[in-house]
Tab-separated table of C-alpha atoms and ligand atoms in Angstrom:
chain	number	residue	atom	x	y	z
A	1084	MET	CA	3.112	26.311	-15.482
A	1085	SER	CA	6.509	24.733	-14.927
A	1086	PHE	CA	7.190	22.554	-11.940
A	1087	LYS	CA	10.333	21.926	-9.924
A	1088	ARG	CA	9.856	18.174	-10.228
A	1089	ASN	CA	7.566	15.814	-12.157
A	1090	ILE	CA	6.851	12.801	-9.994
A	1091	LEU	CA	5.086	9.710	-11.291
A	1092	ILE	CA	3.212	7.883	-8.530
A	1093	THR	CA	1.835	4.524	-9.680
A	1094	GLY	CA	-1.118	2.900	-7.927
A	1095	GLY	CA	-2.188	6.242	-6.499
A	1096	ALA	CA	-5.884	5.355	-6.537
A	1097	GLY	CA	-5.290	2.442	-4.162
A	1098	PHE	CA	-5.085	2.409	-0.400
A	1099	ILE	CA	-1.499	3.456	0.369
A	1100	GLY	CA	-0.980	5.238	-2.958
A	1101	SER	CA	-3.865	7.611	-2.281
A	1102	HIS	CA	-2.284	8.680	1.013
A	1103	VAL	CA	1.073	9.211	-0.706
A	1104	VAL	CA	-0.525	11.241	-3.514
A	1105	ARG	CA	-2.449	13.373	-1.005
A	1106	LEU	CA	0.674	14.046	1.061
A	1107	PHE	CA	2.807	15.008	-1.950
A	1108	VAL	CA	0.130	17.128	-3.675
A	1109	ASN	CA	-0.530	19.125	-0.498
A	1110	LYS	CA	3.029	19.360	0.781
A	1111	TYR	CA	4.800	20.126	-2.520
A	1112	PRO	CA	2.751	22.575	-4.611
A	1113	ASP	CA	5.860	23.102	-6.772
A	1114	TYR	CA	5.926	19.405	-7.783
A	1115	ARG	CA	3.673	18.049	-10.456
A	1116	ILE	CA	2.213	14.766	-9.218
A	1117	ILE	CA	1.119	12.376	-11.939
A	1118	ASN	CA	-1.004	9.595	-10.504
A	1119	LEU	CA	-0.940	6.637	-12.887
A	1120	ASP	CA	-3.419	3.886	-12.124
A	1121	LYS	CA	-5.185	1.203	-14.117
A	1122	LEU	CA	-8.203	1.408	-11.787
A	1123	THR	CA	-8.475	-2.296	-11.154
A	1124	TYR	CA	-11.117	-3.424	-8.650
A	1125	ALA	CA	-8.779	-1.976	-5.963
A	1126	GLY	CA	-8.364	1.461	-7.521
A	1127	ASN	CA	-10.931	4.033	-6.475
A	1128	LEU	CA	-10.743	7.711	-7.416
A	1129	ALA	CA	-13.125	8.539	-4.576
A	1130	ASN	CA	-10.048	8.086	-2.364
A	1131	LEU	CA	-8.703	11.348	-3.818
A	1132	LYS	CA	-11.797	13.517	-4.074
A	1133	ASP	CA	-10.319	16.189	-1.797
A	1134	ILE	CA	-7.299	16.856	-4.026
A	1135	GLU	CA	-8.497	16.002	-7.531
A	1136	ASP	CA	-8.866	19.666	-8.550
A	1137	LYS	CA	-5.455	20.844	-7.319
A	1138	PRO	CA	-3.354	22.464	-10.089
A	1139	ASN	CA	-0.322	20.239	-9.410
A	1140	TYR	CA	-2.301	16.981	-9.699
A	1141	THR	CA	-2.857	14.939	-12.847
A	1142	PHE	CA	-4.547	11.569	-13.138
A	1143	VAL	CA	-3.673	9.154	-15.947
A	1144	LYS	CA	-5.539	5.896	-16.403
A	1145	ALA	CA	-3.009	3.363	-17.703
A	1146	ASP	CA	-1.616	-0.110	-17.158
A	1147	ILE	CA	2.029	-0.293	-16.048
A	1148	CYS	CA	2.371	-3.426	-18.213
A	1149	ASP	CA	1.745	-1.288	-21.313
A	1150	PHE	CA	5.371	-0.444	-22.098
A	1151	ASP	CA	4.648	1.896	-25.047
A	1152	LYS	CA	2.263	3.882	-22.881
A	1153	MET	CA	4.882	4.118	-20.110
A	1154	MET	CA	7.387	5.496	-22.636
A	1155	GLU	CA	4.813	8.029	-23.782
A	1156	ILE	CA	4.089	9.158	-20.224
A	1157	PHE	CA	7.753	9.579	-19.297
A	1158	LYS	CA	8.208	11.757	-22.358
A	1159	GLN	CA	4.968	13.715	-22.102
A	1160	TYR	CA	5.477	14.642	-18.458
A	1161	ASN	CA	9.276	14.705	-18.365
A	1162	ILE	CA	9.252	12.389	-15.348
A	1163	ASP	CA	12.254	12.687	-13.029
A	1164	GLY	CA	11.054	10.665	-10.063
A	1165	VAL	CA	9.014	7.498	-9.710
A	1166	ILE	CA	7.279	6.208	-6.589
A	1167	HIS	CA	6.016	2.808	-7.617
A	1168	LEU	CA	3.109	1.368	-5.636
A	1169	ALA	CA	0.915	-0.152	-8.354
A	1170	ALA	CA	0.520	-3.853	-7.691
A	1171	GLU	CA	-1.867	-6.664	-7.070
A	1172	SER	CA	-1.745	-6.663	-3.288
A	1173	HIS	CA	-4.064	-9.274	-1.780
A	1174	VAL	CA	-2.557	-12.618	-0.721
A	1175	ASP	CA	-5.857	-14.551	-0.948
A	1176	ARG	CA	-6.386	-13.426	-4.549
A	1177	SER	CA	-2.816	-14.465	-5.417
A	1178	ILE	CA	-3.553	-17.982	-4.197
A	1179	LYS	CA	-6.508	-18.173	-6.616
A	1180	ASP	CA	-4.943	-16.331	-9.552
A	1181	PRO	CA	-1.121	-16.262	-9.477
A	1182	PHE	CA	-0.751	-15.283	-13.157
A	1183	THR	CA	-2.177	-11.809	-12.662
A	1184	PHE	CA	0.273	-11.254	-9.819
A	1185	ALA	CA	3.311	-12.258	-11.885
A	1186	GLN	CA	2.056	-10.135	-14.770
A	1187	THR	CA	1.386	-6.932	-12.839
A	1188	ASN	CA	3.974	-7.125	-10.110
A	1189	VAL	CA	6.910	-8.538	-12.065
A	1190	MET	CA	6.280	-7.631	-15.711
A	1191	GLY	CA	4.617	-4.323	-14.837
A	1192	THR	CA	7.576	-3.269	-12.682
A	1193	LEU	CA	9.971	-4.334	-15.429
A	1194	SER	CA	8.036	-2.317	-17.998
A	1195	LEU	CA	8.261	0.769	-15.790
A	1196	LEU	CA	11.975	0.243	-15.112
A	1197	GLN	CA	12.741	-0.160	-18.799
A	1198	ALA	CA	10.728	2.953	-19.673
A	1199	ALA	CA	12.662	4.911	-17.030
A	1200	LYS	CA	15.987	3.573	-18.300
A	1201	LEU	CA	15.296	4.404	-21.942
A	1202	SER	CA	13.769	7.791	-21.146
A	1203	TRP	CA	16.554	8.887	-18.800
A	1204	ASP	CA	19.125	7.465	-21.217
A	1205	GLY	CA	21.982	7.344	-18.720
A	1206	ASP	CA	21.366	10.863	-17.379
A	1207	TYR	CA	20.556	10.015	-13.783
A	1208	ASP	CA	21.132	13.477	-12.283
A	1209	ASN	CA	18.283	14.251	-9.868
A	1210	LYS	CA	16.484	11.085	-10.909
A	1211	ARG	CA	15.068	8.470	-8.572
A	1212	PHE	CA	13.163	5.211	-8.977
A	1213	TYR	CA	11.601	4.291	-5.638
A	1214	HIS	CA	9.942	0.893	-5.392
A	1215	ILE	CA	7.496	0.130	-2.579
A	1216	SER	CA	7.669	-3.441	-1.360
A	1217	THR	CA	6.535	-5.551	1.536
A	1218	ASP	CA	7.901	-7.397	4.564
A	1219	GLU	CA	6.286	-10.570	3.167
A	1220	VAL	CA	9.287	-11.136	0.858
A	1221	TYR	CA	11.307	-12.137	3.935
A	1222	GLY	CA	9.057	-15.124	4.631
A	1223	ALA	CA	7.824	-16.016	8.114
A	1224	LEU	CA	9.259	-15.710	11.613
A	1225	GLN	CA	8.716	-18.034	14.570
A	1226	PHE	CA	7.656	-16.822	18.037
A	1227	ASP	CA	11.266	-16.257	18.982
A	1228	GLY	CA	11.597	-12.478	19.300
A	1229	THR	CA	13.571	-12.104	16.058
A	1230	PHE	CA	12.834	-9.419	13.427
A	1231	PHE	CA	13.147	-8.956	9.698
A	1232	GLU	CA	16.186	-6.799	9.027
A	1233	GLU	CA	17.288	-5.260	5.733
A	1234	THR	CA	19.822	-8.088	5.414
A	1235	THR	CA	17.333	-10.911	6.025
A	1236	LYS	CA	17.389	-13.422	3.182
A	1237	TYR	CA	14.372	-13.392	0.866
A	1238	ASP	CA	12.106	-16.407	1.417
A	1239	PRO	CA	8.646	-15.656	-0.026
A	1240	HIS	CA	5.890	-18.230	0.379
A	1241	SER	CA	2.749	-16.938	-1.361
A	1242	PRO	CA	2.389	-16.118	-5.060
A	1243	TYR	CA	1.900	-12.502	-3.923
A	1244	SER	CA	5.148	-12.330	-1.958
A	1245	ALA	CA	7.006	-14.279	-4.648
A	1246	SER	CA	5.886	-11.729	-7.245
A	1247	LYS	CA	6.909	-8.819	-5.006
A	1248	ALA	CA	10.286	-10.480	-4.403
A	1249	GLY	CA	10.714	-10.834	-8.178
A	1250	SER	CA	9.972	-7.149	-8.687
A	1251	ASP	CA	12.420	-6.154	-5.923
A	1252	HIS	CA	15.164	-8.185	-7.609
A	1253	PHE	CA	14.516	-6.468	-10.950
A	1254	VAL	CA	14.726	-3.030	-9.324
A	1255	ARG	CA	18.067	-3.861	-7.705
A	1256	ALA	CA	19.311	-5.402	-10.970
A	1257	PHE	CA	18.594	-2.103	-12.765
A	1258	HIS	CA	20.820	-0.342	-10.275
A	1259	ASP	CA	23.605	-2.902	-10.421
A	1260	THR	CA	23.518	-3.326	-14.212
A	1261	TYR	CA	22.600	0.111	-15.539
A	1262	GLY	CA	23.423	2.397	-12.607
A	1263	MET	CA	19.809	3.491	-12.177
A	1264	PRO	CA	19.308	5.377	-8.873
A	1265	THR	CA	16.872	3.022	-7.181
A	1266	ILE	CA	15.597	2.570	-3.638
A	1267	VAL	CA	13.499	-0.263	-2.213
A	1268	THR	CA	11.509	-0.214	0.997
A	1269	ASN	CA	9.820	-3.141	2.714
A	1270	CYS	CA	6.926	-2.219	4.951
A	1271	SER	CA	4.754	-4.125	7.405
A	1272	ASN	CA	0.916	-4.321	7.377
A	1273	ASN	CA	-0.777	-0.958	6.925
A	1274	TYR	CA	-4.146	0.039	8.354
A	1275	GLY	CA	-6.222	3.204	8.117
A	1276	PRO	CA	-8.810	4.966	5.924
A	1277	TYR	CA	-9.471	3.978	2.277
A	1278	GLN	CA	-8.318	0.344	2.538
A	1279	PHE	CA	-10.214	-2.010	0.257
A	1280	PRO	CA	-12.607	-4.114	2.363
A	1281	GLU	CA	-11.128	-7.475	1.434
A	1282	LYS	CA	-8.314	-6.852	3.933
A	1283	LEU	CA	-8.722	-7.842	7.580
A	1284	ILE	CA	-9.486	-4.573	9.360
A	1285	PRO	CA	-11.958	-2.835	6.979
A	1286	LEU	CA	-13.633	-6.173	6.186
A	1287	PHE	CA	-14.229	-6.884	9.856
A	1288	ILE	CA	-15.427	-3.349	10.668
A	1289	ASN	CA	-17.962	-3.591	7.859
A	1290	ASN	CA	-19.069	-7.096	8.821
A	1291	ILE	CA	-19.597	-6.062	12.440
A	1292	ARG	CA	-21.733	-3.149	11.264
A	1293	HIS	CA	-23.841	-5.581	9.201
A	1294	LYS	CA	-23.827	-8.284	11.934
A	1295	LYS	CA	-22.090	-10.696	9.547
A	1296	PRO	CA	-19.638	-13.459	10.551
A	1297	LEU	CA	-15.975	-12.537	11.038
A	1298	PRO	CA	-13.928	-15.275	9.308
A	1299	VAL	CA	-10.790	-15.854	11.403
A	1300	TYR	CA	-8.272	-17.997	9.522
A	1301	GLY	CA	-6.969	-21.007	11.473
A	1302	LYS	CA	-6.717	-20.314	15.192
A	1303	GLY	CA	-6.188	-16.578	14.791
A	1304	GLU	CA	-2.687	-16.942	16.212
A	1305	ASN	CA	-0.733	-15.531	13.283
A	1306	VAL	CA	1.049	-12.297	14.097
A	1307	ARG	CA	1.186	-9.159	11.955
A	1308	ASP	CA	3.021	-5.880	12.616
A	1309	TRP	CA	0.647	-2.938	12.054
A	1310	LEU	CA	1.495	0.591	10.907
A	1311	TYR	CA	-0.897	3.505	10.397
A	1312	VAL	CA	-0.950	4.253	6.675
A	1313	VAL	CA	-0.234	7.982	7.037
A	1314	ASP	CA	2.976	7.089	8.854
A	1315	HIS	CA	3.948	4.893	5.898
A	1316	ALA	CA	3.290	7.836	3.556
A	1317	ARG	CA	5.465	10.064	5.796
A	1318	ALA	CA	8.251	7.488	5.630
A	1319	ILE	CA	7.977	7.374	1.830
A	1320	ASP	CA	8.323	11.161	1.711
A	1321	VAL	CA	11.469	11.129	3.879
A	1322	ILE	CA	13.037	8.218	1.980
A	1323	PHE	CA	12.208	9.622	-1.464
A	1324	HIS	CA	13.983	12.865	-0.551
A	1325	GLU	CA	16.749	11.748	1.796
A	1326	GLY	CA	17.252	8.021	1.313
A	1327	LYS	CA	20.549	6.790	-0.092
A	1328	THR	CA	20.582	5.388	-3.612
A	1329	ALA	CA	20.655	1.589	-3.854
A	1330	GLU	CA	19.703	1.212	-0.210
A	1331	THR	CA	16.899	-0.819	1.309
A	1332	TYR	CA	14.928	0.489	4.286
A	1333	ASN	CA	12.503	-1.502	6.392
A	1334	ILE	CA	9.422	0.427	7.547
A	1335	GLY	CA	7.425	-0.633	10.597
A	1336	GLY	CA	6.249	0.515	13.971
A	1337	PHE	CA	7.306	-2.315	16.317
A	1338	ASN	CA	3.621	-3.069	16.768
A	1339	GLU	CA	2.978	-6.808	16.678
A	1340	TRP	CA	-0.475	-8.233	17.240
A	1341	LYS	CA	-1.935	-11.720	17.133
A	1342	ASN	CA	-4.851	-11.657	14.683
A	1343	ILE	CA	-7.367	-12.722	17.314
A	1344	ASP	CA	-6.223	-9.963	19.681
A	1345	ILE	CA	-6.464	-7.232	17.069
A	1346	ILE	CA	-9.884	-8.586	16.059
A	1347	LYS	CA	-11.047	-8.261	19.662
A	1348	VAL	CA	-9.832	-4.651	19.771
A	1349	VAL	CA	-11.699	-3.914	16.526
A	1350	ILE	CA	-14.921	-5.521	17.815
A	1351	LYS	CA	-14.720	-3.622	21.103
A	1352	THR	CA	-14.072	-0.305	19.365
A	1353	VAL	CA	-16.867	-0.747	16.794
A	1354	ASP	CA	-19.355	-1.788	19.484
A	1355	ARG	CA	-18.444	1.198	21.650
A	1356	LEU	CA	-18.690	3.681	18.777
A	1357	LEU	CA	-22.008	2.210	17.641
A	1358	GLY	CA	-23.354	2.521	21.186
A	1359	ASN	CA	-23.625	-1.263	21.672
A	1360	SER	CA	-22.839	-2.758	25.046
A	1361	GLU	CA	-19.447	-4.478	25.355
A	1362	GLY	CA	-19.492	-8.034	24.006
A	1363	THR	CA	-22.461	-7.486	21.660
A	1364	SER	CA	-20.563	-8.610	18.532
A	1365	ASP	CA	-18.198	-11.200	20.061
A	1366	HIS	CA	-20.400	-14.036	18.806
A	1367	LEU	CA	-19.632	-13.037	15.181
A	1368	ILE	CA	-16.115	-14.505	15.475
A	1369	THR	CA	-16.080	-17.596	13.254
A	1370	TYR	CA	-12.993	-19.789	12.929
A	1371	VAL	CA	-12.572	-20.952	9.321
A	1372	THR	CA	-10.080	-23.038	7.339
A	1373	ASP	CA	-6.634	-21.519	7.427
A	1374	ARG	CA	-5.131	-19.614	4.480
A	1375	ALA	CA	-2.872	-21.925	2.448
A	1376	GLY	CA	0.793	-21.300	3.276
A	1377	HIS	CA	-0.238	-18.799	5.967
A	1378	ASP	CA	2.922	-17.081	7.273
A	1379	LEU	CA	3.060	-17.384	11.056
A	1380	ARG	CA	4.613	-14.094	12.112
A	1381	TYR	CA	5.907	-10.858	10.583
A	1382	ALA	CA	7.916	-8.322	12.576
A	1383	ILE	CA	9.914	-5.477	11.102
A	1384	ASP	CA	13.035	-3.937	12.558
A	1385	SER	CA	12.995	-0.331	11.312
A	1386	THR	CA	15.959	0.851	13.403
A	1387	LYS	CA	17.960	1.800	10.292
A	1388	LEU	CA	15.262	4.198	9.122
A	1389	LYS	CA	15.075	5.814	12.545
A	1390	THR	CA	18.828	6.067	13.034
A	1391	GLU	CA	19.773	7.209	9.532
A	1392	LEU	CA	16.782	9.314	8.483
A	1393	GLY	CA	15.072	10.147	11.780
A	1394	TRP	CA	11.666	8.679	10.879
A	1395	GLU	CA	9.417	7.115	13.470
A	1396	PRO	CA	5.672	6.539	13.632
A	1397	SER	CA	3.689	9.539	14.819
A	1398	LEU	CA	0.696	7.612	16.089
A	1399	GLN	CA	0.291	5.079	18.871
A	1400	PHE	CA	-1.756	2.054	17.852
A	1401	GLU	CA	-4.663	2.807	20.243
A	1402	GLU	CA	-5.098	6.224	18.644
A	1403	GLY	CA	-4.674	4.854	15.118
A	1404	ILE	CA	-7.261	2.109	15.463
A	1405	GLU	CA	-9.763	4.487	17.066
A	1406	LYS	CA	-9.319	6.945	14.158
A	1407	THR	CA	-9.610	4.104	11.652
A	1408	VAL	CA	-12.793	2.580	13.027
A	1409	ARG	CA	-14.351	6.038	13.359
A	1410	TRP	CA	-13.423	6.833	9.730
A	1411	TYR	CA	-15.108	3.695	8.346
A	1412	LEU	CA	-18.232	4.252	10.443
A	1413	ASP	CA	-18.391	7.907	9.393
A	1414	ASN	CA	-17.807	7.078	5.712
A	1415	GLN	CA	-20.362	4.386	5.159
A	1416	GLU	CA	-21.189	5.731	1.732
A	1417	TRP	CA	-17.592	5.118	0.615
A	1418	MET	CA	-17.846	1.545	1.882
A	1419	ASP	CA	-21.335	0.936	0.479
A	1420	ASN	CA	-20.256	2.215	-2.942
A	1421	ILE	CA	-17.483	-0.358	-2.966
A	1422	THR	CA	-19.491	-3.289	-1.711
A	1423	SER	CA	-22.240	-2.507	-4.235
A	1424	GLY	CA	-19.714	-2.022	-7.071
A	1425	GLU	CA	-21.118	1.482	-7.697
A	1426	TYR	CA	-17.755	3.241	-7.367
A	1427	GLU	CA	-16.384	1.779	-10.591
A	1428	LYS	CA	-19.347	2.949	-12.629
A	1429	TYR	CA	-19.620	6.376	-11.022
A	1430	TYR	CA	-15.999	7.298	-11.513
A	1431	SER	CA	-15.634	5.873	-14.966
A	1432	ASP	CA	-18.646	8.005	-15.976
A	1433	MET	CA	-17.279	11.058	-14.240
A	1434	TYR	CA	-13.831	10.727	-15.804
A	1435	LYS	CA	-15.034	9.667	-19.238
A	1436	ASN	CA	-13.964	12.960	-20.786
A	1437	LYS	CA	-10.761	13.355	-18.808
A	1438	LEU	CA	-9.095	9.993	-19.442
B	785	NAD	P1	-4.103	-1.612	-3.316
B	785	NAD	O1	-4.470	-2.945	-3.860
B	785	NAD	O2	-5.026	-0.912	-2.396
B	785	NAD	O3	-3.794	-0.617	-4.524
B	785	NAD	C1	-3.097	-0.999	-5.663
B	785	NAD	C2	-3.344	0.034	-6.750
B	785	NAD	O4	-2.588	-0.352	-7.909
B	785	NAD	C3	-4.813	0.118	-7.195
B	785	NAD	O5	-5.202	1.467	-7.273
B	785	NAD	C4	-4.815	-0.530	-8.568
B	785	NAD	O6	-5.802	-0.011	-9.442
B	785	NAD	C5	-3.407	-0.216	-9.051
B	785	NAD	N1	-2.945	-1.178	-10.070
B	785	NAD	C6	-3.011	-2.530	-10.005
B	785	NAD	N2	-2.535	-3.057	-11.143
B	785	NAD	C7	-2.135	-2.019	-11.930
B	785	NAD	C8	-1.540	-1.934	-13.213
B	785	NAD	N3	-1.287	-3.020	-13.927
B	785	NAD	N4	-1.256	-0.710	-13.715
B	785	NAD	C9	-1.530	0.410	-12.996
B	785	NAD	N5	-2.105	0.383	-11.788
B	785	NAD	C10	-2.415	-0.816	-11.253
B	785	NAD	O7	-2.670	-1.833	-2.637
B	785	NAD	P2	-2.024	-1.141	-1.362
B	785	NAD	O8	-2.385	-1.905	-0.166
B	785	NAD	O9	-2.257	0.316	-1.407
B	785	NAD	O10	-0.477	-1.433	-1.662
B	785	NAD	C11	0.278	-0.532	-2.464
B	785	NAD	C12	1.702	-1.058	-2.566
B	785	NAD	O11	2.287	-1.190	-1.287
B	785	NAD	C13	1.784	-2.439	-3.225
B	785	NAD	O12	2.930	-2.464	-4.036
B	785	NAD	C14	1.947	-3.388	-2.044
B	785	NAD	O13	2.672	-4.539	-2.411
B	785	NAD	C15	2.740	-2.512	-1.066
B	785	NAD	N6	2.547	-2.800	0.365
B	785	NAD	C16	1.282	-2.865	0.894
B	785	NAD	C17	1.139	-3.064	2.283
B	785	NAD	C18	-0.244	-3.106	2.918
B	785	NAD	O14	-0.341	-3.417	4.104
B	785	NAD	N7	-1.318	-2.793	2.220
B	785	NAD	C19	2.261	-3.197	3.085
B	785	NAD	C20	3.523	-3.146	2.488
B	785	NAD	C21	3.661	-2.925	1.143
B	786	DAU	O1	2.734	-7.461	5.527
B	786	DAU	C1	2.421	-6.571	4.499
B	786	DAU	C2	1.261	-7.103	3.682
B	786	DAU	O2	0.092	-6.940	4.475
B	786	DAU	C3	1.102	-6.416	2.346
B	786	DAU	O3	2.232	-6.647	1.558
B	786	DAU	C4	-0.151	-6.920	1.628
B	786	DAU	O4	-0.350	-6.193	0.430
B	786	DAU	C5	-1.343	-6.708	2.535
B	786	DAU	O5	-2.498	-7.236	1.936
B	786	DAU	C6	-1.105	-7.375	3.890
B	786	DAU	O6	-1.103	-8.814	3.754
B	786	DAU	P1	-1.813	-9.770	4.818
B	786	DAU	O7	-2.097	-11.065	4.171
B	786	DAU	O8	-1.049	-9.782	6.100
B	786	DAU	O9	-3.176	-8.904	5.072
B	786	DAU	P2	-4.691	-9.367	5.253
B	786	DAU	O10	-5.448	-8.162	5.702
B	786	DAU	O11	-5.192	-10.123	4.081
B	786	DAU	O12	-4.613	-10.380	6.464
B	786	DAU	C7	-4.085	-9.999	7.744
B	786	DAU	C8	-4.084	-11.236	8.623
B	786	DAU	O13	-5.453	-11.586	8.928
B	786	DAU	C9	-3.486	-12.466	7.962
B	786	DAU	O14	-2.788	-13.222	8.949
B	786	DAU	C10	-4.696	-13.248	7.470
B	786	DAU	C11	-5.783	-12.900	8.470
B	786	DAU	N1	-7.151	-12.844	7.942
B	786	DAU	C12	-7.374	-12.066	6.847
B	786	DAU	C13	-8.636	-11.961	6.298
B	786	DAU	C14	-8.897	-11.113	5.072
B	786	DAU	C15	-8.186	-13.530	8.549
B	786	DAU	O15	-7.976	-14.225	9.577
B	786	DAU	N2	-9.430	-13.443	8.025
B	786	DAU	C16	-9.715	-12.684	6.899
B	786	DAU	O16	-10.866	-12.665	6.450
């Protein structure tokens, strides 16, 4: 079967990647979607159970740092588009182990860029290298009503954001030096189904269910700007198809929350859906030592994306958080498989003959 396009999506077994893969596989049956993922602790093929048998979907287990393998994959699948999400993504882990972040996020991105450059060999017609980045590269805002814009100077503070900034610079350098048709987007905090439970929202939902403490860093006053993950995937679709080469687009929903306020919403929603009376789980809030270098506030201005490409979030936050909490409570097996470590074993057994 020949396909209209052969799109390589890296990190497709992770949180955001799995939503992007699902959207593309279902929406574009004439595209072949190759999901390339190393299946680190954060990669989970259970996130894609509903589409794994579709004829336009292929999974490849590989490490983006393995340059020879990347060359092989570009050739084997005749890749003409890349949507690059594979990364180490958790700030707390980057504080403990910065090397892995530099390796995967910087060297891995470089390996993929170089494989694309050599494989495309200067023929950039209908080619696109789309790199998914984060608002954290812009640093931290004060409580002064300002926003990160596409022109905001990079000022990363954590090893995670420094490694993402490094990868963004390499992507832009490949455009400026070799003419590669690249795009970079910087998105705010995502929430929704299939997020690994080391991140704030799924961790807290699970802890409330198990009546475990909810570790709030510092005073809980840091602000994050939250976007429902499916809306991020929709933005990626629009930008991949209609975004202008060499441009940067910020993605966000103008939805800022203080950590402690969002935590209270999560507690209230979980208690209500579990049939507990209001306030039952409030006592689980536990203030702990702050994250080192904890950025005070993130806030994304996504006006450019709305004005130029017509994208805006489809979901109000109240609806999104309700859907999210409900999903985690309804999918306890997914969560329990992760917290018990079972998912890695189950899927490596299941895919033993396919990898
Ligand atoms: P995630 O940690 O849930 O998933 C990352 C995926 O990448 C996993 O499936 C993992 O197995 C894979 N991976 C890691 N190292 C790899 C390697 N060397 N080779 C191949 N695959 C590898 O992350 P996420 O939250 O889905 O984030 C995806 C991307 O979006 C990242 O680039 C991240 O920086 C960016 N981003 C995330 C957010 C957010 O709120 N989660 C916001 C903005 C941008
Ligand atoms: O802004 C986009 C970024 O959002 C992405 O680039 C990252 O990949 C993603 O992990 C996320 O980073 P954060 O550090 O903002 O997400 P996290 O869920 O780890 O934390 C959200 C906020 O909650 C942050 O201010 C730290 C705080 N927090 C987090 C955890 C895990 C707590 O107070 N307690 C916790 O246990």
